[in-house]
Amino acid sequence: MSSHTPAPAHVVDPVGGCPHALNAELRARGPVADIVLPGGVPAAVVLGHDALKEFLSHPDVAKDARHCPALNDGTIPADWPLRVFANAQGMHTADGADHRRLRSLVGNAFTARQVERLRPRIEELTTALLDDLGRAAAEDPDGIADLRTHFALPLPMNVICELLGVDPEHRGRLHDLTYTVVIATDTTPAEVMAAVRELVELLGTIAAARRAAPGDDLTSALIAAREDDGDRLSEAELIGTMRLMLVAGHETTLNLISNAVRALCTHRDQLALVLEGKATWSDVVDETLRWDGPVSWFPFRYPTHDLSLGGTVIRQGTPVLAGYTAAGRDEAFHGPDADRFDVARPGAARHLSFGQGVHYCVGAPLARLEATIALERLFTRFPDLDLAVPEAELLRQRSFIGNSVEALPVRPVCPIRR
């Protein structure tokens, strides 16, 4: 692990919760921290902005789990729940030519031009879901509806599933499974393995349906690329790519929209700046990504040689997590008021929440478009929308990977005016 250990390794709580106090405590010791993951697995997390930026694009850092001896020599058990991040096959666990090959197969679907073509459909879905949110609140005696259930989840879920050609009847189960596999970190090995098996089986069913009846969707395009040239995409890579697109295409945007709404409801002065035209909805999205990003500590990357980072040496083969929420509030980079939510902040867009380097999030243009449309339409339709309970009472996700709340009860309409 580190060449010097100024403090004992932090033992990660699998229940997770709000990350910011812990991030500040660890970051005060240095930009890299030794940690112990659930299951007693030694690891490290990169917490400082500059250190994380360097780490994410460092030539001596790999994504392929072959570079982690402990995952391959029996040190880490086969049923370790976090193994799902290392074992998946796709561009997110590939390096070099393999990564470029896999990324090229999906990259064309997420260019700024292609994503802009989705705007009318995203706007149409947003309008329909706002109707649903309003109806749910109107039918509740207290005028309350869960914004995640009725709006923040179905918007990105429907968009990515339409892109992938996933039929509506599968979408609810897919969300439940991806939450168990990727977001929840308080799960047992048996729960994760069962969910992985079911998820792979369900994605295989979806792929088979598209193989039998190809459409104008990304899954059909991936299958066609595989069948045109058999070595371009294996069956495992096809399923892995579908899984990555599905998870990254909705879980992160769900949290981004939820966190932005929470931030605006608890910082009404910042909402006023946007409604008065003194800041943009894009500013809100970037400041949310910096201040309270949708992903907290994300696994894994592995140094291919001993790596000196911010005065700490991370040993070759160590599993390392990217501390996105920690880097977002790093005072050394964002200034002494890094803990303050400020939509007019200069340089907020220099956050690292979409990554850095060759693994920069391929879906970033889509996430930005969905979130800006969602927030603009939501607060235009319901300018008095507010949290239905104090923010401190909101239940946090049971995760040190995902960063948001389990539910977001809101009152779309001010009670006084009802």
Short mmCIF file of C-alpha atoms in Angstrom, two decimals, residues 16-255:
data_model
loop_
_atom_site.label_atom_id
_atom_site.label_comp_id
_atom_site.label_asym_id
_atom_site.label_seq_id
_atom_site.Cartn_x
_atom_site.Cartn_y
_atom_site.Cartn_z
CA GLY A 16 -22.55 4.38 2.84
CA GLY A 17 -24.61 7.52 3.41
CA CYS A 18 -23.83 11.20 2.91
CA PRO A 19 -20.13 11.25 1.92
CA HIS A 20 -19.14 14.86 2.51
CA ALA A 21 -18.04 14.86 6.16
CA LEU A 22 -15.98 11.71 5.66
CA ASN A 23 -14.48 13.12 2.45
CA ALA A 24 -13.40 16.28 4.27
CA GLU A 25 -11.85 14.30 7.12
CA LEU A 26 -9.88 12.02 4.80
CA ARG A 27 -8.92 14.80 2.39
CA ALA A 28 -7.45 16.79 5.30
CA ARG A 29 -4.87 13.99 5.68
CA GLY A 30 -3.90 14.06 2.00
CA PRO A 31 -5.20 13.60 -1.53
CA VAL A 32 -4.98 9.78 -1.35
CA ALA A 33 -6.25 7.57 1.48
CA ASP A 34 -5.71 3.92 2.28
CA ILE A 35 -9.04 2.18 2.86
CA VAL A 36 -10.36 -1.26 3.69
CA LEU A 37 -13.35 -2.28 1.57
CA PRO A 38 -16.16 -4.57 2.79
CA GLY A 39 -14.80 -8.08 3.00
CA GLY A 40 -11.49 -6.81 4.43
CA VAL A 41 -9.99 -5.94 1.03
CA PRO A 42 -7.18 -3.33 1.18
CA ALA A 43 -7.61 -0.55 -1.38
CA ALA A 44 -7.09 3.17 -1.87
CA VAL A 45 -9.25 6.15 -2.81
CA VAL A 46 -8.09 9.30 -4.60
CA LEU A 47 -9.77 12.34 -3.01
CA GLY A 48 -8.02 15.51 -4.20
CA HIS A 49 -9.01 17.20 -7.47
CA ASP A 50 -5.51 17.52 -8.92
CA ALA A 51 -4.51 14.02 -7.81
CA LEU A 52 -7.69 12.51 -9.25
CA LYS A 53 -7.30 14.34 -12.55
CA GLU A 54 -3.75 13.01 -12.84
CA PHE A 55 -4.77 9.51 -11.77
CA LEU A 56 -7.69 9.18 -14.21
CA SER A 57 -5.50 9.89 -17.23
CA HIS A 58 -2.21 8.38 -16.01
CA PRO A 59 -0.56 6.01 -18.52
CA ASP A 60 0.43 3.65 -15.68
CA VAL A 61 -3.17 3.11 -14.51
CA ALA A 62 -5.29 0.30 -15.99
CA LYS A 63 -8.95 -0.73 -15.88
CA ASP A 64 -8.43 -4.42 -16.69
CA ALA A 65 -8.60 -6.59 -13.54
CA ARG A 66 -5.70 -8.71 -14.81
CA HIS A 67 -3.53 -5.98 -13.30
CA CYS A 68 -4.85 -6.73 -9.78
CA PRO A 69 -3.11 -9.86 -8.38
CA ALA A 70 -5.47 -10.14 -5.40
CA LEU A 71 -8.45 -10.60 -7.74
CA ASN A 72 -6.72 -13.43 -9.56
CA ASP A 73 -4.70 -15.40 -7.01
CA GLY A 74 -7.50 -16.34 -4.60
CA THR A 75 -6.72 -13.58 -2.08
CA ILE A 76 -10.11 -11.97 -2.78
CA PRO A 77 -12.90 -14.60 -2.72
CA ALA A 78 -14.86 -15.40 -5.87
CA ASP A 79 -18.13 -14.23 -4.29
CA TRP A 80 -16.84 -10.81 -3.15
CA PRO A 81 -19.76 -8.47 -4.03
CA LEU A 82 -17.57 -5.70 -5.49
CA ARG A 83 -16.05 -8.19 -7.92
CA VAL A 84 -18.92 -7.30 -10.29
CA PHE A 85 -17.04 -4.08 -11.12
CA ALA A 86 -13.89 -6.00 -12.04
CA ASN A 87 -15.45 -9.01 -13.78
CA ALA A 88 -17.77 -7.21 -16.19
CA GLN A 89 -16.58 -7.19 -19.80
CA GLY A 90 -16.96 -3.92 -21.67
CA MET A 91 -15.23 -0.67 -22.48
CA HIS A 92 -15.29 0.33 -18.78
CA THR A 93 -12.96 -2.57 -17.89
CA ALA A 94 -10.80 -2.49 -21.04
CA ASP A 95 -7.57 -0.72 -21.91
CA GLY A 96 -5.76 0.36 -25.05
CA ALA A 97 -6.90 -1.11 -28.37
CA ASP A 98 -9.65 -3.18 -26.72
CA HIS A 99 -11.09 -0.05 -25.13
CA ARG A 100 -10.94 1.91 -28.39
CA ARG A 101 -12.64 -0.94 -30.27
CA LEU A 102 -15.51 -1.20 -27.79
CA ARG A 103 -15.94 2.55 -27.37
CA SER A 104 -16.11 3.09 -31.12
CA LEU A 105 -19.10 0.74 -31.32
CA VAL A 106 -21.23 2.94 -29.03
CA GLY A 107 -19.58 6.33 -29.35
CA ASN A 108 -21.49 7.35 -32.48
CA ALA A 109 -24.80 7.04 -30.64
CA PHE A 110 -23.70 9.65 -28.08
CA THR A 111 -22.13 12.42 -30.14
CA ALA A 112 -23.47 15.91 -29.47
CA ARG A 113 -25.27 15.84 -32.84
CA GLN A 114 -26.90 12.44 -32.27
CA VAL A 115 -27.93 13.37 -28.74
CA GLU A 116 -29.47 16.64 -29.94
CA ARG A 117 -31.74 14.57 -32.20
CA LEU A 118 -33.23 13.10 -29.00
CA ARG A 119 -34.30 16.51 -27.67
CA PRO A 120 -37.92 16.35 -28.95
CA ARG A 121 -38.43 12.89 -27.44
CA ILE A 122 -36.87 13.93 -24.11
CA GLU A 123 -39.12 17.01 -24.01
CA GLU A 124 -42.17 14.87 -24.80
CA LEU A 125 -41.33 12.38 -22.05
CA THR A 126 -40.63 15.21 -19.61
CA THR A 127 -44.04 16.79 -20.21
CA ALA A 128 -45.84 13.47 -19.74
CA LEU A 129 -43.92 12.70 -16.54
CA LEU A 130 -44.64 16.16 -15.09
CA ASP A 131 -48.33 15.45 -15.71
CA ASP A 132 -47.87 12.20 -13.80
CA LEU A 133 -46.04 13.95 -10.95
CA GLY A 134 -48.84 16.52 -10.69
CA ARG A 135 -51.53 13.82 -10.70
CA ALA A 136 -49.76 11.79 -8.02
CA ALA A 137 -49.51 14.84 -5.78
CA ALA A 138 -53.15 15.82 -6.44
CA GLU A 139 -54.31 12.34 -5.42
CA ASP A 140 -52.32 12.44 -2.17
CA PRO A 141 -54.11 13.98 0.85
CA ASP A 142 -51.01 16.04 1.67
CA GLY A 143 -50.20 16.97 -1.93
CA ILE A 144 -46.96 14.95 -1.83
CA ALA A 145 -45.35 12.81 -4.55
CA ASP A 146 -41.97 11.07 -4.79
CA LEU A 147 -40.00 12.94 -7.43
CA ARG A 148 -37.65 10.00 -7.99
CA THR A 149 -40.43 7.51 -8.68
CA HIS A 150 -42.55 9.76 -10.87
CA PHE A 151 -39.94 11.86 -12.66
CA ALA A 152 -36.19 11.54 -12.01
CA LEU A 153 -36.11 7.77 -12.60
CA PRO A 154 -38.50 7.17 -15.51
CA LEU A 155 -37.09 10.00 -17.64
CA PRO A 156 -33.52 8.68 -18.11
CA MET A 157 -34.69 5.05 -17.82
CA ASN A 158 -37.12 5.42 -20.71
CA VAL A 159 -34.61 7.33 -22.84
CA ILE A 160 -31.79 4.78 -22.46
CA CYS A 161 -34.17 1.84 -22.85
CA GLU A 162 -35.59 3.32 -26.06
CA LEU A 163 -32.02 3.82 -27.31
CA LEU A 164 -31.19 0.20 -26.47
CA GLY A 165 -34.47 -1.21 -27.79
CA VAL A 166 -35.63 -2.53 -24.38
CA ASP A 167 -39.36 -3.24 -24.23
CA PRO A 168 -41.30 -1.37 -21.48
CA GLU A 169 -42.22 -4.52 -19.53
CA HIS A 170 -38.56 -5.12 -18.61
CA ARG A 171 -37.68 -1.62 -17.41
CA GLY A 172 -38.83 -1.79 -13.79
CA ARG A 173 -37.01 -5.06 -13.12
CA LEU A 174 -33.88 -3.80 -14.85
CA HIS A 175 -33.74 -0.82 -12.50
CA ASP A 176 -34.17 -3.04 -9.42
CA LEU A 177 -31.41 -5.37 -10.58
CA THR A 178 -28.93 -2.67 -11.55
CA TYR A 179 -29.48 -0.95 -8.19
CA THR A 180 -28.66 -4.20 -6.37
CA VAL A 181 -25.64 -4.99 -8.54
CA VAL A 182 -24.04 -1.55 -8.93
CA ILE A 183 -25.38 0.97 -6.41
CA ALA A 184 -26.24 -0.81 -3.15
CA THR A 185 -23.09 -1.73 -1.20
CA ASP A 186 -24.75 -3.21 1.91
CA THR A 187 -25.65 -6.39 0.01
CA THR A 188 -24.58 -9.97 0.72
CA PRO A 189 -22.53 -12.00 -1.77
CA ALA A 190 -25.54 -14.26 -2.38
CA GLU A 191 -27.80 -11.27 -3.16
CA VAL A 192 -25.32 -9.78 -5.62
CA MET A 193 -24.59 -13.06 -7.38
CA ALA A 194 -28.31 -13.83 -7.76
CA ALA A 195 -28.96 -10.34 -9.13
CA VAL A 196 -26.01 -10.58 -11.56
CA ARG A 197 -27.27 -13.93 -12.85
CA GLU A 198 -30.79 -12.57 -13.36
CA LEU A 199 -29.51 -9.36 -14.96
CA VAL A 200 -27.27 -11.23 -17.43
CA GLU A 201 -30.16 -13.57 -18.25
CA LEU A 202 -32.58 -10.68 -18.80
CA LEU A 203 -30.11 -8.78 -20.98
CA GLY A 204 -29.57 -11.99 -22.95
CA THR A 205 -33.34 -12.21 -23.47
CA ILE A 206 -33.43 -8.60 -24.69
CA ALA A 207 -30.49 -9.23 -27.05
CA ALA A 208 -32.19 -12.36 -28.40
CA ALA A 209 -35.35 -10.37 -29.13
CA ARG A 210 -33.36 -7.76 -31.03
CA ARG A 211 -31.45 -10.47 -32.86
CA ALA A 212 -34.74 -12.01 -33.98
CA ALA A 213 -36.31 -8.68 -34.87
CA PRO A 214 -33.61 -6.00 -35.39
CA GLY A 215 -34.67 -2.39 -35.03
CA ASP A 216 -33.23 1.11 -35.19
CA ASP A 217 -31.64 0.78 -31.76
CA LEU A 218 -28.20 0.47 -30.21
CA THR A 219 -28.53 -3.21 -29.24
CA SER A 220 -29.40 -4.16 -32.82
CA ALA A 221 -26.41 -2.11 -34.03
CA LEU A 222 -24.09 -3.85 -31.57
CA ILE A 223 -25.36 -7.27 -32.66
CA ALA A 224 -24.91 -6.33 -36.30
CA ALA A 225 -21.35 -5.18 -35.63
CA ARG A 226 -20.63 -8.50 -33.93
CA GLU A 227 -22.11 -10.59 -36.71
CA ASP A 228 -20.44 -8.60 -39.50
CA ASP A 229 -17.05 -9.29 -37.99
CA GLY A 230 -17.09 -12.00 -35.37
CA ASP A 231 -14.10 -10.81 -33.40
CA ARG A 232 -15.40 -7.29 -32.86
CA LEU A 233 -17.75 -8.03 -29.97
CA SER A 234 -18.01 -11.25 -27.98
CA GLU A 235 -21.30 -12.30 -26.37
CA ALA A 236 -19.88 -11.35 -22.96
CA GLU A 237 -18.82 -7.95 -24.32
CA LEU A 238 -22.27 -7.45 -25.86
CA ILE A 239 -23.99 -8.13 -22.52
CA GLY A 240 -21.36 -6.10 -20.65
CA THR A 241 -21.80 -3.14 -22.98
CA MET A 242 -25.60 -3.30 -22.67
CA ARG A 243 -25.25 -3.42 -18.88
CA LEU A 244 -22.89 -0.45 -18.83
CA MET A 245 -25.15 1.62 -21.09
CA LEU A 246 -28.18 0.75 -18.99
CA VAL A 247 -26.60 1.50 -15.61
CA ALA A 248 -24.64 4.60 -16.64
CA GLY A 249 -27.57 5.76 -18.76
CA HIS A 250 -30.08 6.00 -15.93
CA GLU A 251 -28.72 5.49 -12.37
CA THR A 252 -26.34 8.45 -12.59
CA THR A 253 -28.83 10.82 -14.24
CA LEU A 254 -31.49 9.80 -11.72
CA ASN A 255 -29.13 10.89 -8.94
#
